PDB file of N, CA and C in Angstrom:
ATOM      1  N   ILE X   1      93.679  29.666 -17.935  1.00 95.00           N
ATOM      2  CA  ILE X   1      92.241  29.894 -18.019  1.00 95.00           C
ATOM      3  C   ILE X   1      91.370  30.864 -18.675  1.00 95.00           C
ATOM      4  N   LYS X   2      90.882  30.139 -19.652  1.00 97.00           N
ATOM      5  CA  LYS X   2      89.780  31.579 -20.418  1.00 97.00           C
ATOM      6  C   LYS X   2      88.416  31.275 -21.412  1.00 97.00           C
ATOM      7  N   ARG X   3      88.095  30.094 -20.394  1.00 97.00           N
ATOM      8  CA  ARG X   3      86.378  30.117 -20.659  1.00 97.00           C
ATOM      9  C   ARG X   3      86.513  28.488 -19.794  1.00 97.00           C
ATOM     10  N   MET X   4      85.172  29.167 -19.076  1.00 97.00           N
ATOM     11  CA  MET X   4      84.677  27.656 -18.002  1.00 97.00           C
ATOM     12  C   MET X   4      83.382  27.407 -17.814  1.00 97.00           C
ATOM     13  N   TYR X   5      83.003  26.462 -17.941  1.00 97.00           N
ATOM     14  CA  TYR X   5      81.394  26.067 -18.793  1.00 97.00           C
ATOM     15  C   TYR X   5      80.999  24.722 -17.727  1.00 97.00           C
ATOM     16  N   PHE X   6      80.078  24.345 -17.785  1.00 98.00           N
ATOM     17  CA  PHE X   6      79.494  23.317 -17.184  1.00 98.00           C
ATOM     18  C   PHE X   6      78.632  22.259 -17.950  1.00 98.00           C
ATOM     19  N   ILE X   7      78.805  21.027 -17.364  1.00 96.00           N
ATOM     20  CA  ILE X   7      77.838  20.591 -18.635  1.00 96.00           C
ATOM     21  C   ILE X   7      77.226  19.341 -17.326  1.00 96.00           C
ATOM     22  N   GLN X   8      76.021  18.629 -18.072  1.00 94.00           N
ATOM     23  CA  GLN X   8      75.461  17.293 -17.071  1.00 94.00           C
ATOM     24  C   GLN X   8      74.961  16.411 -18.028  1.00 94.00           C
ATOM     25  N   ASN X   9      74.567  15.818 -17.923  1.00 83.00           N
ATOM     26  CA  ASN X   9      74.359  14.335 -18.575  1.00 83.00           C
ATOM     27  C   ASN X   9      73.057  14.545 -18.542  1.00 83.00           C
ATOM     28  N   SER X  10      72.257  14.099 -19.161  1.00 78.00           N
ATOM     29  CA  SER X  10      70.637  13.546 -19.289  1.00 78.00           C
ATOM     30  C   SER X  10      70.430  11.802 -18.500  1.00 78.00           C
ATOM     31  N   SER X  11      71.628  10.693 -18.065  1.00 91.00           N
ATOM     32  CA  SER X  11      71.411  10.532 -17.212  1.00 91.00           C
ATOM     33  C   SER X  11      72.479   9.561 -17.876  1.00 91.00           C
ATOM     34  N   THR X  12      72.845   8.175 -16.915  1.00 96.00           N
ATOM     35  CA  THR X  12      73.808   7.651 -16.341  1.00 96.00           C
ATOM     36  C   THR X  12      74.155   6.982 -17.193  1.00 96.00           C
ATOM     37  N   ILE X  13      73.701   6.432 -18.193  1.00 95.00           N
ATOM     38  CA  ILE X  13      73.200   5.690 -19.707  1.00 95.00           C
ATOM     39  C   ILE X  13      73.932   6.883 -20.982  1.00 95.00           C
ATOM     40  N   PHE X  14      74.313   7.848 -21.083  1.00 93.00           N
ATOM     41  CA  PHE X  14      74.263   8.831 -21.983  1.00 93.00           C
ATOM     42  C   PHE X  14      75.556   8.613 -22.279  1.00 93.00           C
ATOM     43  N   VAL X  15      75.950   8.687 -22.698  1.00 94.00           N
ATOM     44  CA  VAL X  15      77.711   9.240 -23.051  1.00 94.00           C
ATOM     45  C   VAL X  15      77.852   9.366 -23.965  1.00 94.00           C
ATOM     46  N   ARG X  16      79.152  11.511 -23.616  1.00 94.00           N
ATOM     47  CA  ARG X  16      79.677  12.406 -24.880  1.00 94.00           C
ATOM     48  C   ARG X  16      80.924  11.638 -25.832  1.00 94.00           C
ATOM     49  N   ALA X  17      80.638  10.828 -26.779  1.00 95.00           N
ATOM     50  CA  ALA X  17      81.842  10.584 -27.333  1.00 95.00           C
ATOM     51  C   ALA X  17      81.733  11.008 -28.685  1.00 95.00           C
ATOM     52  N   TRP X  18      82.722  11.091 -29.140  1.00 98.00           N
ATOM     53  CA  TRP X  18      84.476  11.101 -29.125  1.00 98.00           C
ATOM     54  C   TRP X  18      84.227  12.847 -29.909  1.00 98.00           C
ATOM     55  N   GLN X  19      84.954  13.759 -28.948  1.00 97.00           N
ATOM     56  CA  GLN X  19      84.961  14.796 -29.438  1.00 97.00           C
ATOM     57  C   GLN X  19      86.384  15.586 -28.715  1.00 97.00           C
ATOM     58  N   GLY X  20      86.751  15.865 -29.477  1.00 97.00           N
ATOM     59  CA  GLY X  20      88.771  16.870 -28.768  1.00 97.00           C
ATOM     60  C   GLY X  20      89.113  17.970 -29.682  1.00 97.00           C
ATOM     61  N   HIS X  21      90.323  17.985 -29.076  1.00 97.00           N
ATOM     62  CA  HIS X  21      90.711  18.856 -29.625  1.00 97.00           C
ATOM     63  C   HIS X  21      92.614  18.470 -29.868  1.00 97.00           C
ATOM     64  N   ALA X  22      93.147  19.216 -31.230  1.00 98.00           N
ATOM     65  CA  ALA X  22      94.419  19.699 -30.871  1.00 98.00           C
ATOM     66  C   ALA X  22      95.284  20.061 -30.587  1.00 98.00           C
ATOM     67  N   ILE X  23      94.770  21.104 -30.579  1.00 98.00           N
ATOM     68  CA  ILE X  23      95.639  22.323 -29.620  1.00 98.00           C
ATOM     69  C   ILE X  23      95.137  22.711 -28.416  1.00 98.00           C
ATOM     70  N   GLU X  24      93.818  22.874 -28.302  1.00 97.00           N
ATOM     71  CA  GLU X  24      92.987  23.359 -26.994  1.00 97.00           C
ATOM     72  C   GLU X  24      93.134  22.264 -25.939  1.00 97.00           C
ATOM     73  N   ARG X  25      93.312  22.563 -24.319  1.00 98.00           N
ATOM     74  CA  ARG X  25      94.013  21.773 -23.398  1.00 98.00           C
ATOM     75  C   ARG X  25      92.750  22.325 -22.458  1.00 98.00           C
ATOM     76  N   ARG X  26      92.431  21.323 -22.610  1.00 98.00           N
ATOM     77  CA  ARG X  26      90.758  21.552 -20.857  1.00 98.00           C
ATOM     78  C   ARG X  26      91.017  21.091 -19.750  1.00 98.00           C
ATOM     79  N   TRP X  27      90.721  21.126 -18.800  1.00 98.00           N
ATOM     80  CA  TRP X  27      90.509  20.866 -17.367  1.00 98.00           C
ATOM     81  C   TRP X  27      89.665  20.326 -16.749  1.00 98.00           C
ATOM     82  N   PHE X  28      89.375  18.980 -16.456  1.00 98.00           N
ATOM     83  CA  PHE X  28      87.538  18.254 -16.262  1.00 98.00           C
ATOM     84  C   PHE X  28      88.053  18.020 -14.513  1.00 98.00           C
ATOM     85  N   SER X  29      86.864  18.552 -13.199  1.00 98.00           N
ATOM     86  CA  SER X  29      86.430  18.304 -12.522  1.00 98.00           C
ATOM     87  C   SER X  29      85.121  18.180 -11.956  1.00 98.00           C
ATOM     88  N   ALA X  30      84.984  17.402 -11.369  1.00 97.00           N
ATOM     89  CA  ALA X  30      83.198  16.705 -10.623  1.00 97.00           C
ATOM     90  C   ALA X  30      82.913  18.017  -9.952  1.00 97.00           C
ATOM     91  N   VAL X  31      81.601  18.672  -9.776  1.00 97.00           N
ATOM     92  CA  VAL X  31      81.998  19.461  -8.938  1.00 97.00           C
ATOM     93  C   VAL X  31      80.846  19.100  -7.864  1.00 97.00           C
ATOM     94  N   LYS X  32      79.565  18.161  -8.682  1.00 95.00           N
ATOM     95  CA  LYS X  32      79.052  16.643  -8.363  1.00 95.00           C
ATOM     96  C   LYS X  32      78.665  16.206  -9.156  1.00 95.00           C
ATOM     97  N   GLY X  33      79.196  14.856  -7.745  1.00 96.00           N
ATOM     98  CA  GLY X  33      78.762  13.451  -8.345  1.00 96.00           C
ATOM     99  C   GLY X  33      80.112  12.954  -8.804  1.00 96.00           C
ATOM    100  N   SER X  34      79.988  11.917 -10.218  1.00 96.00           N
ATOM    101  CA  SER X  34      80.489  11.606 -10.368  1.00 96.00           C
ATOM    102  C   SER X  34      81.274  10.834 -11.990  1.00 96.00           C
ATOM    103  N   PHE X  35      82.177  11.317 -12.845  1.00 97.00           N
ATOM    104  CA  PHE X  35      82.037  10.918 -14.339  1.00 97.00           C
ATOM    105  C   PHE X  35      82.992  10.238 -14.319  1.00 97.00           C
ATOM    106  N   GLU X  36      82.950   9.900 -15.712  1.00 98.00           N
ATOM    107  CA  GLU X  36      83.907   8.523 -15.884  1.00 98.00           C
ATOM    108  C   GLU X  36      84.356   9.275 -17.026  1.00 98.00           C
ATOM    109  N   ILE X  37      85.785   9.849 -17.185  1.00 98.00           N
ATOM    110  CA  ILE X  37      86.261  10.614 -18.592  1.00 98.00           C
ATOM    111  C   ILE X  37      87.360   9.511 -18.879  1.00 98.00           C
ATOM    112  N   LYS X  38      87.061   8.795 -20.561  1.00 98.00           N
ATOM    113  CA  LYS X  38      87.458   8.263 -21.333  1.00 98.00           C
ATOM    114  C   LYS X  38      88.624   9.014 -22.316  1.00 98.00           C
ATOM    115  N   LEU X  39      89.760   8.909 -22.297  1.00 98.00           N
ATOM    116  CA  LEU X  39      90.622   9.629 -23.618  1.00 98.00           C
ATOM    117  C   LEU X  39      90.892   8.594 -24.654  1.00 98.00           C
ATOM    118  N   ILE X  40      91.194   9.044 -25.595  1.00 98.00           N
ATOM    119  CA  ILE X  40      92.650   8.190 -26.687  1.00 98.00           C
ATOM    120  C   ILE X  40      93.533   9.631 -27.095  1.00 98.00           C
ATOM    121  N   GLN X  41      94.974   9.278 -27.514  1.00 98.00           N
ATOM    122  CA  GLN X  41      95.851  10.024 -27.870  1.00 98.00           C
ATOM    123  C   GLN X  41      95.898  10.103 -29.714  1.00 98.00           C
ATOM    124  N   ILE X  42      94.649  10.931 -30.088  1.00 98.00           N
ATOM    125  CA  ILE X  42      94.792  10.716 -31.626  1.00 98.00           C
ATOM    126  C   ILE X  42      96.034  10.955 -32.837  1.00 98.00           C
ATOM    127  N   ASP X  43      96.309  10.208 -33.461  1.00 98.00           N
ATOM    128  CA  ASP X  43      97.660   9.983 -34.484  1.00 98.00           C
ATOM    129  C   ASP X  43      97.433  10.255 -35.465  1.00 98.00           C
ATOM    130  N   ASN X  44      95.792  10.610 -36.478  1.00 98.00           N
ATOM    131  CA  ASN X  44      95.858  11.199 -37.500  1.00 98.00           C
ATOM    132  C   ASN X  44      94.620  11.662 -37.106  1.00 98.00           C
ATOM    133  N   TRP X  45      94.674  13.157 -37.185  1.00 97.00           N
ATOM    134  CA  TRP X  45      93.130  13.616 -37.211  1.00 97.00           C
ATOM    135  C   TRP X  45      92.575  13.533 -38.366  1.00 97.00           C
ATOM    136  N   LYS X  46      93.190  13.423 -39.712  1.00 96.00           N
ATOM    137  CA  LYS X  46      91.716  13.355 -40.842  1.00 96.00           C
ATOM    138  C   LYS X  46      91.536  11.649 -40.772  1.00 96.00           C
ATOM    139  N   LYS X  47      91.968  10.487 -40.388  1.00 97.00           N
ATOM    140  CA  LYS X  47      91.983   9.296 -39.916  1.00 97.00           C
ATOM    141  C   LYS X  47      92.502   8.507 -39.065  1.00 97.00           C
ATOM    142  N   PRO X  48      91.982   8.655 -37.865  1.00 98.00           N
ATOM    143  CA  PRO X  48      92.720   8.030 -36.752  1.00 98.00           C
ATOM    144  C   PRO X  48      92.868   6.662 -36.727  1.00 98.00           C
ATOM    145  N   THR X  49      93.836   5.761 -36.053  1.00 98.00           N
ATOM    146  CA  THR X  49      93.674   4.558 -36.314  1.00 98.00           C
ATOM    147  C   THR X  49      92.272   3.974 -35.066  1.00 98.00           C
ATOM    148  N   LYS X  50      91.505   3.539 -35.474  1.00 97.00           N
ATOM    149  CA  LYS X  50      90.076   3.189 -34.644  1.00 97.00           C
ATOM    150  C   LYS X  50      90.693   2.189 -34.019  1.00 97.00           C
ATOM    151  N   SER X  51      91.847   1.856 -32.969  1.00 97.00           N
ATOM    152  CA  SER X  51      92.639   0.981 -31.963  1.00 97.00           C
ATOM    153  C   SER X  51      93.100   1.293 -31.488  1.00 97.00           C
ATOM    154  N   LEU X  52      93.080   2.731 -31.181  1.00 98.00           N
ATOM    155  CA  LEU X  52      94.217   3.643 -29.929  1.00 98.00           C
ATOM    156  C   LEU X  52      93.908   3.196 -28.842  1.00 98.00           C
ATOM    157  N   GLU X  53      94.816   3.449 -28.054  1.00 97.00           N
ATOM    158  CA  GLU X  53      94.612   3.033 -26.359  1.00 97.00           C
ATOM    159  C   GLU X  53      93.686   3.874 -25.793  1.00 97.00           C
ATOM    160  N   VAL X  54      92.923   3.282 -25.097  1.00 97.00           N
ATOM    161  CA  VAL X  54      91.679   4.435 -24.452  1.00 97.00           C
ATOM    162  C   VAL X  54      92.322   4.391 -22.780  1.00 97.00           C
ATOM    163  N   PHE X  55      92.679   5.447 -22.868  1.00 97.00           N
ATOM    164  CA  PHE X  55      92.747   5.731 -21.009  1.00 97.00           C
ATOM    165  C   PHE X  55      91.157   6.097 -20.346  1.00 97.00           C
ATOM    166  N   SER X  56      91.417   5.184 -19.289  1.00 97.00           N
ATOM    167  CA  SER X  56      89.697   6.426 -18.103  1.00 97.00           C
ATOM    168  C   SER X  56      90.598   6.683 -17.303  1.00 97.00           C
ATOM    169  N   ARG X  57      89.618   7.163 -16.420  1.00 98.00           N
ATOM    170  CA  ARG X  57      89.706   8.163 -15.543  1.00 98.00           C
ATOM    171  C   ARG X  57      88.964   8.103 -14.594  1.00 98.00           C
ATOM    172  N   ILE X  58      88.431   8.414 -12.761  1.00 98.00           N
ATOM    173  CA  ILE X  58      87.004   8.417 -12.562  1.00 98.00           C
ATOM    174  C   ILE X  58      87.214   9.850 -11.724  1.00 98.00           C
ATOM    175  N   LEU X  59      86.400  10.504 -12.188  1.00 98.00           N
ATOM    176  CA  LEU X  59      86.037  12.297 -11.513  1.00 98.00           C
ATOM    177  C   LEU X  59      84.825  12.070 -10.306  1.00 98.00           C
ATOM    178  N   ASN X  60      85.708  12.557  -9.083  1.00 96.00           N
ATOM    179  CA  ASN X  60      84.160  12.424  -8.361  1.00 96.00           C
ATOM    180  C   ASN X  60      84.192  13.992  -7.434  1.00 96.00           C
ATOM    181  N   ASN X  61      82.856  14.236  -6.860  1.00 96.00           N
ATOM    182  CA  ASN X  61      83.141  15.921  -6.315  1.00 96.00           C
ATOM    183  C   ASN X  61      83.923  15.323  -5.074  1.00 96.00           C
ATOM    184  N   GLN X  62      83.795  14.344  -4.868  1.00 95.00           N
ATOM    185  CA  GLN X  62      84.773  13.872  -3.272  1.00 95.00           C
ATOM    186  C   GLN X  62      85.593  14.646  -2.911  1.00 95.00           C
ATOM    187  N   ASN X  63      87.028  14.130  -4.064  1.00 93.00           N
ATOM    188  CA  ASN X  63      87.956  14.110  -4.353  1.00 93.00           C
ATOM    189  C   ASN X  63      88.165  15.545  -4.853  1.00 93.00           C
ATOM    190  N   LEU X  64      87.331  16.248  -5.043  1.00 89.00           N
ATOM    191  CA  LEU X  64      88.296  17.549  -5.573  1.00 89.00           C
ATOM    192  C   LEU X  64      89.024  16.978  -6.411  1.00 89.00           C
ATOM    193  N   ASP X  65      89.028  16.120  -7.940  1.00 92.00           N
ATOM    194  CA  ASP X  65      89.911  16.132  -8.682  1.00 92.00           C
ATOM    195  C   ASP X  65      90.078  16.929  -9.940  1.00 92.00           C
ATOM    196  N   VAL X  66      90.724  17.240 -10.397  1.00 96.00           N
ATOM    197  CA  VAL X  66      90.935  18.107 -11.851  1.00 96.00           C
ATOM    198  C   VAL X  66      91.819  16.754 -13.017  1.00 96.00           C
ATOM    199  N   LEU X  67      91.083  16.900 -14.294  1.00 98.00           N
ATOM    200  CA  LEU X  67      92.475  16.406 -15.358  1.00 98.00           C
ATOM    201  C   LEU X  67      92.555  17.373 -15.684  1.00 98.00           C
ATOM    202  N   CYS X  68      93.880  17.105 -16.527  1.00 98.00           N
ATOM    203  CA  CYS X  68      94.302  17.690 -17.723  1.00 98.00           C
ATOM    204  C   CYS X  68      94.499  17.427 -18.668  1.00 98.00           C
ATOM    205  N   VAL X  69      93.559  18.090 -19.863  1.00 98.00           N
ATOM    206  CA  VAL X  69      94.097  17.007 -20.634  1.00 98.00           C
ATOM    207  C   VAL X  69      94.875  17.742 -22.247  1.00 98.00           C
ATOM    208  N   PRO X  70      95.846  17.837 -22.046  1.00 97.00           N
ATOM    209  CA  PRO X  70      96.130  18.212 -23.783  1.00 97.00           C
ATOM    210  C   PRO X  70      95.961  18.316 -24.514  1.00 97.00           C
ATOM    211  N   GLY X  71      96.227  19.000 -26.224  1.00 97.00           N
ATOM    212  CA  GLY X  71      95.789  18.868 -27.169  1.00 97.00           C
ATOM    213  C   GLY X  71      95.866  18.034 -27.161  1.00 97.00           C
ATOM    214  N   GLY X  72      95.057  17.196 -28.432  1.00 98.00           N
ATOM    215  CA  GLY X  72      95.644  15.903 -29.048  1.00 98.00           C
ATOM    216  C   GLY X  72      94.898  14.772 -29.053  1.00 98.00           C
ATOM    217  N   TYR X  73      93.966  14.957 -27.992  1.00 98.00           N
ATOM    218  CA  TYR X  73      93.419  14.338 -27.439  1.00 98.00           C
ATOM    219  C   TYR X  73      92.114  14.426 -27.576  1.00 98.00           C
ATOM    220  N   VAL X  74      91.091  12.738 -27.710  1.00 98.00           N
ATOM    221  CA  VAL X  74      89.667  13.034 -27.583  1.00 98.00           C
ATOM    222  C   VAL X  74      88.950  12.618 -26.292  1.00 98.00           C
ATOM    223  N   ASN X  75      87.255  12.950 -26.314  1.00 98.00           N
ATOM    224  CA  ASN X  75      87.332  12.514 -24.871  1.00 98.00           C
ATOM    225  C   ASN X  75      85.881  11.815 -25.279  1.00 98.00           C
ATOM    226  N   SER X  76      85.412  10.873 -24.107  1.00 97.00           N
ATOM    227  CA  SER X  76      84.492  10.294 -23.701  1.00 97.00           C
ATOM    228  C   SER X  76      84.244  10.796 -22.847  1.00 97.00           C
ATOM    229  N   ILE X  77      82.365  11.050 -21.939  1.00 97.00           N
ATOM    230  CA  ILE X  77      82.404  11.479 -21.202  1.00 97.00           C
ATOM    231  C   ILE X  77      80.782  10.610 -20.280  1.00 97.00           C
ATOM    232  N   GLN X  78      81.027  10.115 -20.019  1.00 97.00           N
ATOM    233  CA  GLN X  78      79.542   9.816 -18.487  1.00 97.00           C
ATOM    234  C   GLN X  78      79.341  10.047 -17.452  1.00 97.00           C
ATOM    235  N   ALA X  79      78.482  10.153 -17.065  1.00 97.00           N
ATOM    236  CA  ALA X  79      78.003  10.932 -15.978  1.00 97.00           C
ATOM    237  C   ALA X  79      77.680   9.457 -14.786  1.00 97.00           C
ATOM    238  N   LEU X  80      78.331   8.662 -14.020  1.00 97.00           N
ATOM    239  CA  LEU X  80      78.132   8.030 -13.127  1.00 97.00           C
ATOM    240  C   LEU X  80      76.896   8.373 -11.684  1.00 97.00           C
ATOM    241  N   GLU X  81      76.508   8.782 -12.166  1.00 96.00           N
ATOM    242  CA  GLU X  81      75.462   9.250 -11.163  1.00 96.00           C
ATOM    243  C   GLU X  81      74.274  10.178 -11.390  1.00 96.00           C
ATOM    244  N   GLU X  82      73.534  10.321 -11.418  1.00 95.00           N
ATOM    245  CA  GLU X  82      72.602  10.753 -11.474  1.00 95.00           C
ATOM    246  C   GLU X  82      72.663  12.440 -10.926  1.00 95.00           C
ATOM    247  N   ASN X  83      72.404  13.358 -12.264  1.00 94.00           N
ATOM    248  CA  ASN X  83      72.807  15.263 -10.992  1.00 94.00           C
ATOM    249  C   ASN X  83      73.972  14.543 -11.534  1.00 94.00           C
ATOM    250  N   SER X  84      74.735  14.377 -11.953  1.00 96.00           N
ATOM    251  CA  SER X  84      76.113  15.097 -11.802  1.00 96.00           C
ATOM    252  C   SER X  84      76.581  16.139 -12.801  1.00 96.00           C
ATOM    253  N   LYS X  85      77.482  16.819 -12.211  1.00 97.00           N
ATOM    254  CA  LYS X  85      77.412  18.106 -12.540  1.00 97.00           C
ATOM    255  C   LYS X  85      78.801  18.241 -13.129  1.00 97.00           C
ATOM    256  N   LEU X  86      79.953  18.734 -13.904  1.00 98.00           N
ATOM    257  CA  LEU X  86      81.240  18.275 -14.466  1.00 98.00           C
ATOM    258  C   LEU X  86      81.089  19.831 -14.288  1.00 98.00           C
ATOM    259  N   LEU X  87      82.452  20.680 -14.260  1.00 98.00           N
ATOM    260  CA  LEU X  87      83.533  21.844 -14.803  1.00 98.00           C
ATOM    261  C   LEU X  87      84.338  21.818 -15.591  1.00 98.00           C
ATOM    262  N   ILE X  88      83.926  22.309 -16.504  1.00 98.00           N
ATOM    263  CA  ILE X  88      85.157  22.102 -18.394  1.00 98.00           C
ATOM    264  C   ILE X  88      85.461  23.931 -18.454  1.00 98.00           C
ATOM    265  N   MET X  89      87.191  22.939 -18.204  1.00 98.00           N
ATOM    266  CA  MET X  89      87.898  24.689 -18.331  1.00 98.00           C
ATOM    267  C   MET X  89      88.821  24.506 -19.375  1.00 98.00           C
ATOM    268  N   SER X  90      89.065  25.758 -20.338  1.00 97.00           N
ATOM    269  CA  SER X  90      89.818  26.117 -21.614  1.00 97.00           C
ATOM    270  C   SER X  90      90.937  27.112 -21.409  1.00 97.00           C
ATOM    271  N   ASP X  91      91.528  26.713 -21.922  1.00 97.00           N
ATOM    272  CA  ASP X  91      92.891  26.959 -22.379  1.00 97.00           C
ATOM    273  C   ASP X  91      92.837  28.931 -23.848  1.00 97.00           C
ATOM    274  N   TYR X  92      91.604  27.940 -24.069  1.00 97.00           N
ATOM    275  CA  TYR X  92      90.815  28.913 -25.111  1.00 97.00           C
ATOM    276  C   TYR X  92      89.305  30.038 -25.320  1.00 97.00           C
ATOM    277  N   ARG X  93      89.513  31.130 -25.605  1.00 95.00           N
ATOM    278  CA  ARG X  93      87.789  31.139 -26.181  1.00 95.00           C
ATOM    279  C   ARG X  93      86.780  30.738 -26.791  1.00 95.00           C
ATOM    280  N   LEU X  94      86.165  30.646 -26.775  1.00 90.00           N
ATOM    281  CA  LEU X  94      84.996  30.082 -28.070  1.00 90.00           C
ATOM    282  C   LEU X  94      84.932  30.940 -29.282  1.00 90.00           C
ATOM    283  N   GLY X  95      85.823  30.287 -30.289  1.00 91.00           N
ATOM    284  CA  GLY X  95      85.898  30.673 -31.588  1.00 91.00           C
ATOM    285  C   GLY X  95      87.120  31.300 -31.586  1.00 91.00           C
ATOM    286  N   ASP X  96      88.013  31.340 -30.636  1.00 94.00           N
ATOM    287  CA  ASP X  96      89.581  31.512 -30.826  1.00 94.00           C
ATOM    288  C   ASP X  96      90.456  30.724 -32.044  1.00 94.00           C
ATOM    289  N   ILE X  97      90.016  29.726 -32.219  1.00 95.00           N
ATOM    290  CA  ILE X  97      90.418  28.725 -33.722  1.00 95.00           C
ATOM    291  C   ILE X  97      89.850  27.619 -33.431  1.00 95.00           C
ATOM    292  N   GLU X  98      89.812  27.033 -35.053  1.00 95.00           N
ATOM    293  CA  GLU X  98      89.463  25.746 -34.862  1.00 95.00           C
ATOM    294  C   GLU X  98      89.590  24.618 -34.501  1.00 95.00           C
ATOM    295  N   ASP X  99      89.679  23.936 -33.967  1.00 97.00           N
ATOM    296  CA  ASP X  99      90.000  23.767 -33.609  1.00 97.00           C
ATOM    297  C   ASP X  99      89.272  21.968 -33.002  1.00 97.00           C
ATOM    298  N   GLU X 100      88.027  22.196 -33.340  1.00 96.00           N
ATOM    299  CA  GLU X 100      87.178  21.676 -32.729  1.00 96.00           C
ATOM    300  C   GLU X 100      86.916  19.823 -33.672  1.00 96.00           C
ATOM    301  N   TYR X 101      87.128  18.720 -33.304  1.00 97.00           N
ATOM    302  CA  TYR X 101      86.973  17.026 -33.931  1.00 97.00           C
ATOM    303  C   TYR X 101      86.005  16.170 -33.290  1.00 97.00           C
ATOM    304  N   ARG X 102      85.228  16.124 -33.780  1.00 97.00           N
ATOM    305  CA  ARG X 102      84.337  14.709 -33.049  1.00 97.00           C
ATOM    306  C   ARG X 102      83.961  13.921 -34.372  1.00 97.00           C
ATOM    307  N   PHE X 103      83.703  12.270 -33.354  1.00 98.00           N
ATOM    308  CA  PHE X 103      84.571  10.895 -34.692  1.00 98.00           C
ATOM    309  C   PHE X 103      82.863  10.514 -33.674  1.00 98.00           C
ATOM    310  N   ASP X 104      82.430   9.361 -35.120  1.00 96.00           N
ATOM    311  CA  ASP X 104      81.139   8.626 -34.233  1.00 96.00           C
ATOM    312  C   ASP X 104      81.290   7.867 -32.397  1.00 96.00           C
ATOM    313  N   SER X 105      80.660   7.335 -31.639  1.00 95.00           N
ATOM    314  CA  SER X 105      80.594   6.928 -30.901  1.00 95.00           C
ATOM    315  C   SER X 105      81.131   5.377 -31.256  1.00 95.00           C
ATOM    316  N   ASN X 106      80.507   4.535 -32.017  1.00 95.00           N
ATOM    317  CA  ASN X 106      81.202   3.561 -32.504  1.00 95.00           C
ATOM    318  C   ASN X 106      82.221   3.754 -32.904  1.00 95.00           C
ATOM    319  N   TYR X 107      83.152   4.780 -33.833  1.00 97.00           N
ATOM    320  CA  TYR X 107      84.659   5.117 -34.726  1.00 97.00           C
ATOM    321  C   TYR X 107      85.530   3.795 -33.905  1.00 97.00           C
ATOM    322  N   PHE X 108      85.735   4.565 -32.840  1.00 96.00           N
ATOM    323  CA  PHE X 108      87.013   3.857 -32.181  1.00 96.00           C
ATOM    324  C   PHE X 108      86.999   1.970 -31.500  1.00 96.00           C
ATOM    325  N   THR X 109      86.856   1.196 -32.225  1.00 87.00           N
ATOM    326  CA  THR X 109      87.369  -0.802 -31.474  1.00 87.00           C
ATOM    327  C   THR X 109      87.681  -0.305 -29.629  1.00 87.00           C
ATOM    328  N   LEU X 110      87.016   0.072 -28.494  1.00 81.00           N
ATOM    329  CA  LEU X 110      87.261  -0.566 -27.203  1.00 81.00           C
ATOM    330  C   LEU X 110      87.063  -1.626 -27.160  1.00 81.00           C
TER     331      LEU X 110
END
């Protein structure tokens, strides 16, 4: 782990979607409340298939779950409770590599 940071969604309605990394690995852990994390393994970073399979996991602070996401995935993050807080850890420091990909929240067919 070379970098750690927290995110808090402004509400349970807001969804951070879709961003990810081809190389960077990340770990997610709910330190307060709970989150739904959706993952899609990308088949082509320049033009991914819109109907790729979506994997969903619920993380909550009571279980102390840690979700490891290898490179090759984009994610969607949604708080399920008000004031939830998510710890994110990465195996690269900010700026070490150019490996961030973002897609419109409606790009994938869910």
